[in-house]
Each structure stands twice: as C-alpha cells, then as structure tokens.
Amino acid sequence: MLKTIYEAVQFIQHKTDIRPEAGIVLGSGLGSFASEIEAECEIPYTDIPHFPVSTVEGHQGKLIFGSLAGKNVVAMAGRFHYYEGYTEQEIVFPIRVMKFLGIKTLFVSNAAGGTNASFKVGDLMIINDHISLMAPNPLIGRNEDDLGPRFPDMSEPYKKDLIAKAKKIADANNIDIKEGIYFGVTGPTFETRAEYKMVSILGGDAVGMSTVQEVIAANHMGIPVFAVSVITDLGIRDEENTITHEEVLQAAKEAEPKLTLIFKELIRQL
Ligand code: HPA
C-alpha cells in the first residue's frame, strides 16, 4: 500500500511545486469553496496513479493546489463514498497521499441531516466527535506501521484547539455556529423516520454518508482534524419529510460562504 501512496505522491510532486501544509476535503454542494483558492495547479483524479474516481453529482473529482489565506493548501474537490462501491481503503487513499504531500492539518466538510431539534437547515455544525454505523473501519487488515499504530487513540478525533479557534472566528463574524456529534452511515438511502430518531436517541446531532473513515485515517497518521457539517435537511421533522439530493445540494450551496469564511480564517491562523 505504501508503494501506491508513494507513486501517487511522486506523480503529483512532478506536476506542482506547491508543498501543502493543510488539506481540505470538500463535501457535497461545497465545491465553489475551491474558487477561493488561488490555484496554481489542478490535477484530475483520473490522472493520478491509484486514485479512485468520483461518480456522484456535485463532486468534480480533482486535487487543487494553491494558496489560501497565505498558506499552501491542497483541496479535494470531490471525495469517495462507500455507497459508490469503493472499498474503505480506497476512500482513505487520498488522505494518505495528502499526508505524504506534507499536510499538517486536515479540514473536512460535508452535508448532513440534522437530528438535533434545535438545528435548522443552513446551520453549520462543528463536529466534536463521531459515531460510526458506517462501512467497515478503514484500518482493518494488516497495519501499515509506517502510517500509524495498530490501535490508534480516538479520544480527540477533532482537535479541541481548532474547535475553540473556529468558535471565536464564528463569533467575531456573527455566525451562529452549532457543535455536535456526527453520525456516520453508509447511505445511499436517506434515513427512515425511525432511523433519524435512532440517531438522535444514540447521541447523534447530524447524520451523513462520509467523513468518519477519512477522519479515522487522519488520526491513524497523527494528523489533527477540523470538520464541519452543513445541515442540509432535518430528519426529525414530524410533518411531511421527503429529502432529495437536489435539496441537499441547494442548502449546502447557500451555507457555503459561512463555511468558507471559517475554514479560511482558521487556515490563516495555522
Ligand atoms: N442523511 C444522510 N446523509 C445526508 C443527509 C441525511 O439526511 N443529508 C445530507 N447527507
């Protein structure tokens, strides 16, 4: 596995001189964040050796290298989901590549369904912990000791100091920011009423189909993570409650400027 990571890293480093200190994963409907980056180089996933290719609408499928808030960054426009048929190792492959490209912090965004009754559509939720009813753990299998330990600690999967800084940034910019637990599921079905209720009873504030595995892989390698969910729908409403992918993308798009501001200012402070 290390060999495939090195081959991808080598290929990328031949294409760009940018040595990123932060990696950013852009979630569903959050692709226009990328236009904030002064891009120096864009590499389609299809060009990179061993990279899986994204298939879902709203995901573009490329790595963007450039500068954001004075820092060198790499952004994944489009990520890989278990429901697309990728293995959990494929899902985390780009995270491992970003580690070997030199990133010191990982920023993750996603669209998620709110299961906390105090949330509304368009809210941002800083993820402070997660629960996984997801795909198998991406670390199952022989441990790659050069990546990290067999039994990684997960007591602070989302870095507290980054969360504290983000809250200050939100405050200073009059952004009402929520904080809570992300509940990872496989999808692709949105949840049934009973499932949204279960997520809420089990302690989840938002539910989504990504993120958890990427965050596990980052923690395995000792990379601090900051992650935000955009609340795009509310599963626990009593009234008529159909949810569509279009609605999710639209809500994410509308909330994106707030997310952009917070990521950008946090990156400035790195
Ligand atoms: N459930 C799961 N994943 C999601 C949702 C949801 O309600 N909204 C956006 N991604």
Short mmCIF file of C-alpha atoms and ligand atoms in Angstrom, two decimals:
data_model
loop_
_atom_site.label_atom_id
_atom_site.label_comp_id
_atom_site.label_asym_id
_atom_site.label_seq_id
_atom_site.Cartn_x
_atom_site.Cartn_y
_atom_site.Cartn_z
CA MET A 1 0.00 0.00 0.00
CA LEU A 2 2.88 2.34 0.79
CA LYS A 3 4.19 1.82 -2.73
CA THR A 4 0.91 3.01 -4.27
CA ILE A 5 0.92 6.07 -1.98
CA TYR A 6 4.49 6.92 -2.97
CA GLU A 7 3.70 6.54 -6.66
CA ALA A 8 0.76 8.92 -6.39
CA VAL A 9 2.84 11.40 -4.36
CA GLN A 10 5.70 11.27 -6.85
CA PHE A 11 3.36 11.85 -9.77
CA ILE A 12 1.82 14.86 -8.02
CA GLN A 13 5.14 16.35 -6.98
CA HIS A 14 6.28 16.25 -10.59
CA LYS A 15 3.22 18.31 -11.54
CA THR A 16 3.43 21.01 -8.87
CA ASP A 17 5.97 22.70 -6.61
CA ILE A 18 3.31 23.52 -4.04
CA ARG A 19 4.03 21.72 -0.77
CA PRO A 20 0.72 21.99 1.10
CA GLU A 21 0.54 22.43 4.85
CA ALA A 22 -3.22 21.97 5.00
CA GLY A 23 -5.51 19.51 3.24
CA ILE A 24 -9.17 20.27 2.62
CA VAL A 25 -11.94 17.83 1.73
CA LEU A 26 -14.93 19.50 0.10
CA GLY A 27 -18.30 17.88 0.64
CA SER A 28 -21.50 17.69 -1.44
CA GLY A 29 -22.50 21.06 -2.87
CA LEU A 30 -19.42 22.72 -1.38
CA GLY A 31 -17.29 22.78 -4.50
CA SER A 32 -17.31 26.54 -5.05
CA PHE A 33 -15.16 26.95 -1.93
CA ALA A 34 -12.43 25.89 -4.31
CA SER A 35 -12.69 29.20 -6.18
CA GLU A 36 -11.32 30.91 -3.04
CA ILE A 37 -8.04 29.12 -3.60
CA GLU A 38 -5.51 30.90 -5.76
CA ALA A 39 -4.97 27.76 -7.75
CA GLU A 40 -1.54 27.00 -9.10
CA CYS A 41 -2.29 23.51 -10.34
CA GLU A 42 -5.31 21.25 -10.72
CA ILE A 43 -4.94 17.52 -11.18
CA PRO A 44 -7.96 15.37 -12.13
CA TYR A 45 -8.22 12.21 -10.07
CA THR A 46 -8.32 10.23 -13.30
CA ASP A 47 -4.69 11.25 -13.98
CA ILE A 48 -3.25 10.23 -10.62
CA PRO A 49 -1.92 6.68 -10.29
CA HIS A 50 -4.05 4.50 -7.96
CA PHE A 51 -6.61 7.24 -7.30
CA PRO A 52 -10.23 6.15 -7.33
CA VAL A 53 -12.58 8.25 -9.48
CA SER A 54 -15.61 10.09 -8.08
CA THR A 55 -19.00 9.37 -9.63
CA VAL A 56 -21.60 11.33 -7.66
CA GLU A 57 -23.26 14.50 -8.93
CA GLY A 58 -21.90 17.63 -7.24
CA HIS A 59 -18.40 16.20 -6.95
CA GLN A 60 -15.87 17.29 -9.53
CA GLY A 61 -13.02 14.93 -8.89
CA LYS A 62 -9.74 16.81 -8.80
CA LEU A 63 -6.97 17.93 -6.49
CA ILE A 64 -6.48 21.68 -6.38
CA PHE A 65 -3.10 23.04 -5.27
CA GLY A 66 -2.66 26.68 -4.45
CA SER A 67 -2.65 29.33 -1.80
CA LEU A 68 -5.41 30.25 0.61
CA ALA A 69 -5.09 32.93 3.28
CA GLY A 70 -1.35 32.98 2.66
CA LYS A 71 -0.87 29.24 3.15
CA ASN A 72 -0.16 26.48 0.69
CA VAL A 73 -3.08 24.09 0.55
CA VAL A 74 -4.38 21.09 -1.33
CA ALA A 75 -8.13 20.66 -1.71
CA MET A 76 -10.01 17.58 -2.78
CA ALA A 77 -12.90 18.74 -4.93
CA GLY A 78 -14.92 15.56 -4.68
CA ARG A 79 -14.45 12.68 -2.31
CA PHE A 80 -15.10 8.95 -2.32
CA HIS A 81 -18.07 7.38 -0.61
CA TYR A 82 -18.72 3.83 0.46
CA TYR A 83 -22.11 3.90 -1.29
CA GLU A 84 -20.37 4.41 -4.62
CA GLY A 85 -18.86 0.97 -4.25
CA TYR A 86 -15.33 1.93 -3.17
CA THR A 87 -13.58 -0.07 -0.51
CA GLU A 88 -12.81 1.70 2.73
CA GLN A 89 -9.12 1.62 1.77
CA GLU A 90 -9.89 3.42 -1.50
CA ILE A 91 -11.91 6.02 0.39
CA VAL A 92 -8.95 6.97 2.58
CA PHE A 93 -6.25 6.68 -0.09
CA PRO A 94 -6.27 10.43 -0.90
CA ILE A 95 -5.96 11.28 2.80
CA ARG A 96 -2.85 9.12 2.99
CA VAL A 97 -1.46 10.74 -0.13
CA MET A 98 -2.05 14.21 1.36
CA LYS A 99 -0.14 13.15 4.48
CA PHE A 100 2.87 12.25 2.36
CA LEU A 101 2.48 15.51 0.44
CA GLY A 102 3.19 17.12 3.79
CA ILE A 103 -0.12 18.32 5.23
CA LYS A 104 -0.10 19.11 8.96
CA THR A 105 -3.85 19.68 9.41
CA LEU A 106 -6.91 18.22 7.68
CA PHE A 107 -10.09 20.25 7.11
CA VAL A 108 -13.20 18.28 6.28
CA SER A 109 -16.65 19.42 5.21
CA ASN A 110 -19.83 17.53 4.49
CA ALA A 111 -23.56 17.87 4.02
CA ALA A 112 -25.54 16.20 6.78
CA GLY A 113 -29.08 15.73 8.01
CA GLY A 114 -29.83 17.43 11.31
CA THR A 115 -31.18 15.20 14.07
CA ASN A 116 -30.81 17.76 16.85
CA ALA A 117 -34.17 19.50 17.30
CA SER A 118 -32.53 22.89 17.80
CA PHE A 119 -30.91 22.86 14.34
CA LYS A 120 -32.30 24.44 11.20
CA VAL A 121 -31.49 23.99 7.53
CA GLY A 122 -28.42 26.02 6.61
CA ASP A 123 -26.80 25.78 10.05
CA LEU A 124 -23.14 24.89 10.35
CA MET A 125 -22.20 22.28 12.93
CA ILE A 126 -18.63 21.92 14.12
CA ILE A 127 -18.07 18.19 14.56
CA ASN A 128 -16.65 17.50 18.01
CA ASP A 129 -16.95 13.70 17.91
CA HIS A 130 -18.43 10.94 15.80
CA ILE A 131 -20.26 7.64 16.00
CA SER A 132 -19.87 5.18 13.18
CA LEU A 133 -22.54 2.80 11.95
CA MET A 134 -20.68 3.00 8.74
CA ALA A 135 -18.70 0.94 6.41
CA PRO A 136 -16.02 -1.19 7.99
CA ASN A 137 -13.16 0.64 9.66
CA PRO A 138 -10.55 1.60 7.03
CA LEU A 139 -7.76 0.30 9.27
CA ILE A 140 -9.00 -3.29 9.17
CA GLY A 141 -6.31 -5.52 7.72
CA ARG A 142 -2.57 -5.66 8.22
CA ASN A 143 -1.40 -2.49 9.94
CA GLU A 144 0.99 -0.31 7.97
CA ASP A 145 3.35 0.66 10.79
CA ASP A 146 4.84 3.47 8.70
CA LEU A 147 1.42 5.12 8.68
CA GLY A 148 0.48 4.71 12.32
CA PRO A 149 -0.14 2.36 15.25
CA ARG A 150 -2.24 -0.81 15.20
CA PHE A 151 -4.63 0.56 17.82
CA PRO A 152 -4.91 4.34 17.36
CA ASP A 153 -6.23 6.52 20.16
CA MET A 154 -9.50 8.25 19.23
CA SER A 155 -10.04 10.40 22.31
CA GLU A 156 -9.70 13.65 20.36
CA PRO A 157 -10.58 12.84 16.76
CA TYR A 158 -11.44 16.52 16.15
CA LYS A 159 -8.86 18.89 17.63
CA LYS A 160 -10.15 20.92 20.55
CA ASP A 161 -7.89 23.90 19.97
CA LEU A 162 -9.08 24.19 16.36
CA ILE A 163 -12.69 23.98 17.54
CA ALA A 164 -12.07 26.76 20.08
CA LYS A 165 -10.46 28.97 17.42
CA ALA A 166 -13.32 28.30 14.98
CA LYS A 167 -15.90 29.34 17.56
CA LYS A 168 -14.05 32.62 18.11
CA ILE A 169 -13.95 33.24 14.37
CA ALA A 170 -17.69 32.49 14.10
CA ASP A 171 -18.43 34.84 17.00
CA ALA A 172 -16.38 37.65 15.55
CA ASN A 173 -18.27 37.31 12.26
CA ASN A 174 -21.79 36.93 13.70
CA ILE A 175 -22.11 33.36 12.51
CA ASP A 176 -24.37 31.30 14.72
CA ILE A 177 -22.39 28.07 14.82
CA LYS A 178 -23.56 24.79 16.32
CA GLU A 179 -21.43 21.99 17.66
CA GLY A 180 -22.20 18.31 17.90
CA ILE A 181 -21.71 14.66 17.12
CA TYR A 182 -21.65 13.37 13.54
CA PHE A 183 -23.24 10.01 12.99
CA GLY A 184 -21.78 8.19 10.00
CA VAL A 185 -23.90 5.82 7.94
CA THR A 186 -23.31 4.12 4.59
CA GLY A 187 -26.23 5.54 2.59
CA PRO A 188 -27.15 5.89 -0.20
CA THR A 189 -30.70 5.88 1.16
CA PHE A 190 -31.53 8.82 3.36
CA GLU A 191 -32.70 7.60 6.73
CA THR A 192 -36.17 6.35 7.56
CA ARG A 193 -38.08 8.28 10.19
CA ALA A 194 -37.24 5.55 12.68
CA GLU A 195 -33.55 5.75 11.78
CA TYR A 196 -33.36 9.54 12.19
CA LYS A 197 -34.99 9.07 15.58
CA MET A 198 -32.50 6.35 16.48
CA VAL A 199 -29.56 8.60 15.52
CA SER A 200 -30.92 11.26 17.81
CA ILE A 201 -31.51 8.82 20.70
CA LEU A 202 -27.99 7.44 20.33
CA GLY A 203 -26.50 10.89 20.64
CA GLY A 204 -26.02 11.97 17.04
CA ASP A 205 -26.72 15.61 16.20
CA ALA A 206 -26.30 15.13 12.47
CA VAL A 207 -26.14 12.14 10.15
CA GLY A 208 -24.20 11.75 6.93
CA MET A 209 -22.56 9.37 4.49
CA SER A 210 -18.91 10.40 4.61
CA THR A 211 -16.15 11.82 6.82
CA VAL A 212 -15.77 9.15 9.51
CA GLN A 213 -13.35 6.97 7.57
CA GLU A 214 -11.27 9.91 6.40
CA VAL A 215 -11.05 11.14 9.97
CA ILE A 216 -10.01 7.70 11.22
CA ALA A 217 -7.24 7.54 8.60
CA ALA A 218 -6.04 11.03 9.55
CA ASN A 219 -5.99 10.18 13.25
CA HIS A 220 -4.11 6.97 12.50
CA MET A 221 -1.36 9.10 10.92
CA GLY A 222 -1.42 11.72 13.68
CA ILE A 223 -2.96 14.48 11.56
CA PRO A 224 -5.14 16.93 13.54
CA VAL A 225 -8.63 17.29 12.07
CA PHE A 226 -11.16 20.10 11.95
CA ALA A 227 -14.55 19.25 10.45
CA VAL A 228 -17.85 20.98 9.80
CA SER A 229 -21.24 19.68 8.71
CA VAL A 230 -23.61 21.85 6.77
CA ILE A 231 -27.11 20.94 7.92
CA THR A 232 -28.98 20.48 4.65
CA ASP A 233 -32.16 18.78 5.84
CA LEU A 234 -33.91 17.82 9.06
CA GLY A 235 -34.73 14.19 9.52
CA ILE A 236 -36.68 14.51 12.70
CA ARG A 237 -39.48 16.74 11.48
CA ASP A 238 -42.95 15.31 12.20
CA GLU A 239 -44.59 16.74 9.10
CA GLU A 240 -44.14 15.58 5.52
CA ASN A 241 -40.43 14.96 5.22
CA THR A 242 -39.14 13.84 1.87
CA ILE A 243 -35.48 14.61 1.23
CA THR A 244 -33.86 14.94 -2.17
CA HIS A 245 -30.26 15.21 -3.28
CA GLU A 246 -31.12 18.49 -5.05
CA GLU A 247 -32.39 19.98 -1.80
CA VAL A 248 -29.19 18.89 -0.05
CA LEU A 249 -27.00 20.47 -2.75
CA GLN A 250 -29.01 23.71 -2.71
CA ALA A 251 -28.86 24.10 1.08
CA ALA A 252 -25.13 23.36 1.08
CA LYS A 253 -24.55 25.97 -1.61
CA GLU A 254 -26.41 28.63 0.36
CA ALA A 255 -24.48 27.93 3.56
CA GLU A 256 -21.13 27.72 1.82
CA PRO A 257 -19.97 31.34 2.34
CA LYS A 258 -20.07 30.84 6.14
CA LEU A 259 -18.09 27.65 5.89
CA THR A 260 -15.59 29.27 3.56
CA LEU A 261 -15.00 32.11 5.98
CA ILE A 262 -14.35 29.81 8.91
CA PHE A 263 -12.01 27.47 7.04
CA LYS A 264 -10.14 30.40 5.54
CA GLU A 265 -9.60 32.23 8.82
CA LEU A 266 -8.58 29.05 10.59
CA ILE A 267 -6.06 28.34 7.85
CA ARG A 268 -4.75 31.88 8.17
CA GLN A 269 -4.09 31.17 11.85
CA LEU A 270 -2.22 27.89 11.28
N1 HPA B 1 -28.78 11.69 5.91
C1 HPA B 1 -27.63 11.17 5.49
N2 HPA B 1 -26.77 11.83 4.75
C2 HPA B 1 -27.08 13.09 4.41
C3 HPA B 1 -28.26 13.68 4.81
C4 HPA B 1 -29.18 12.94 5.59
O1 HPA B 1 -30.27 13.40 5.98
N3 HPA B 1 -28.26 14.94 4.31
C5 HPA B 1 -27.11 15.10 3.64
N4 HPA B 1 -26.38 13.98 3.70
#
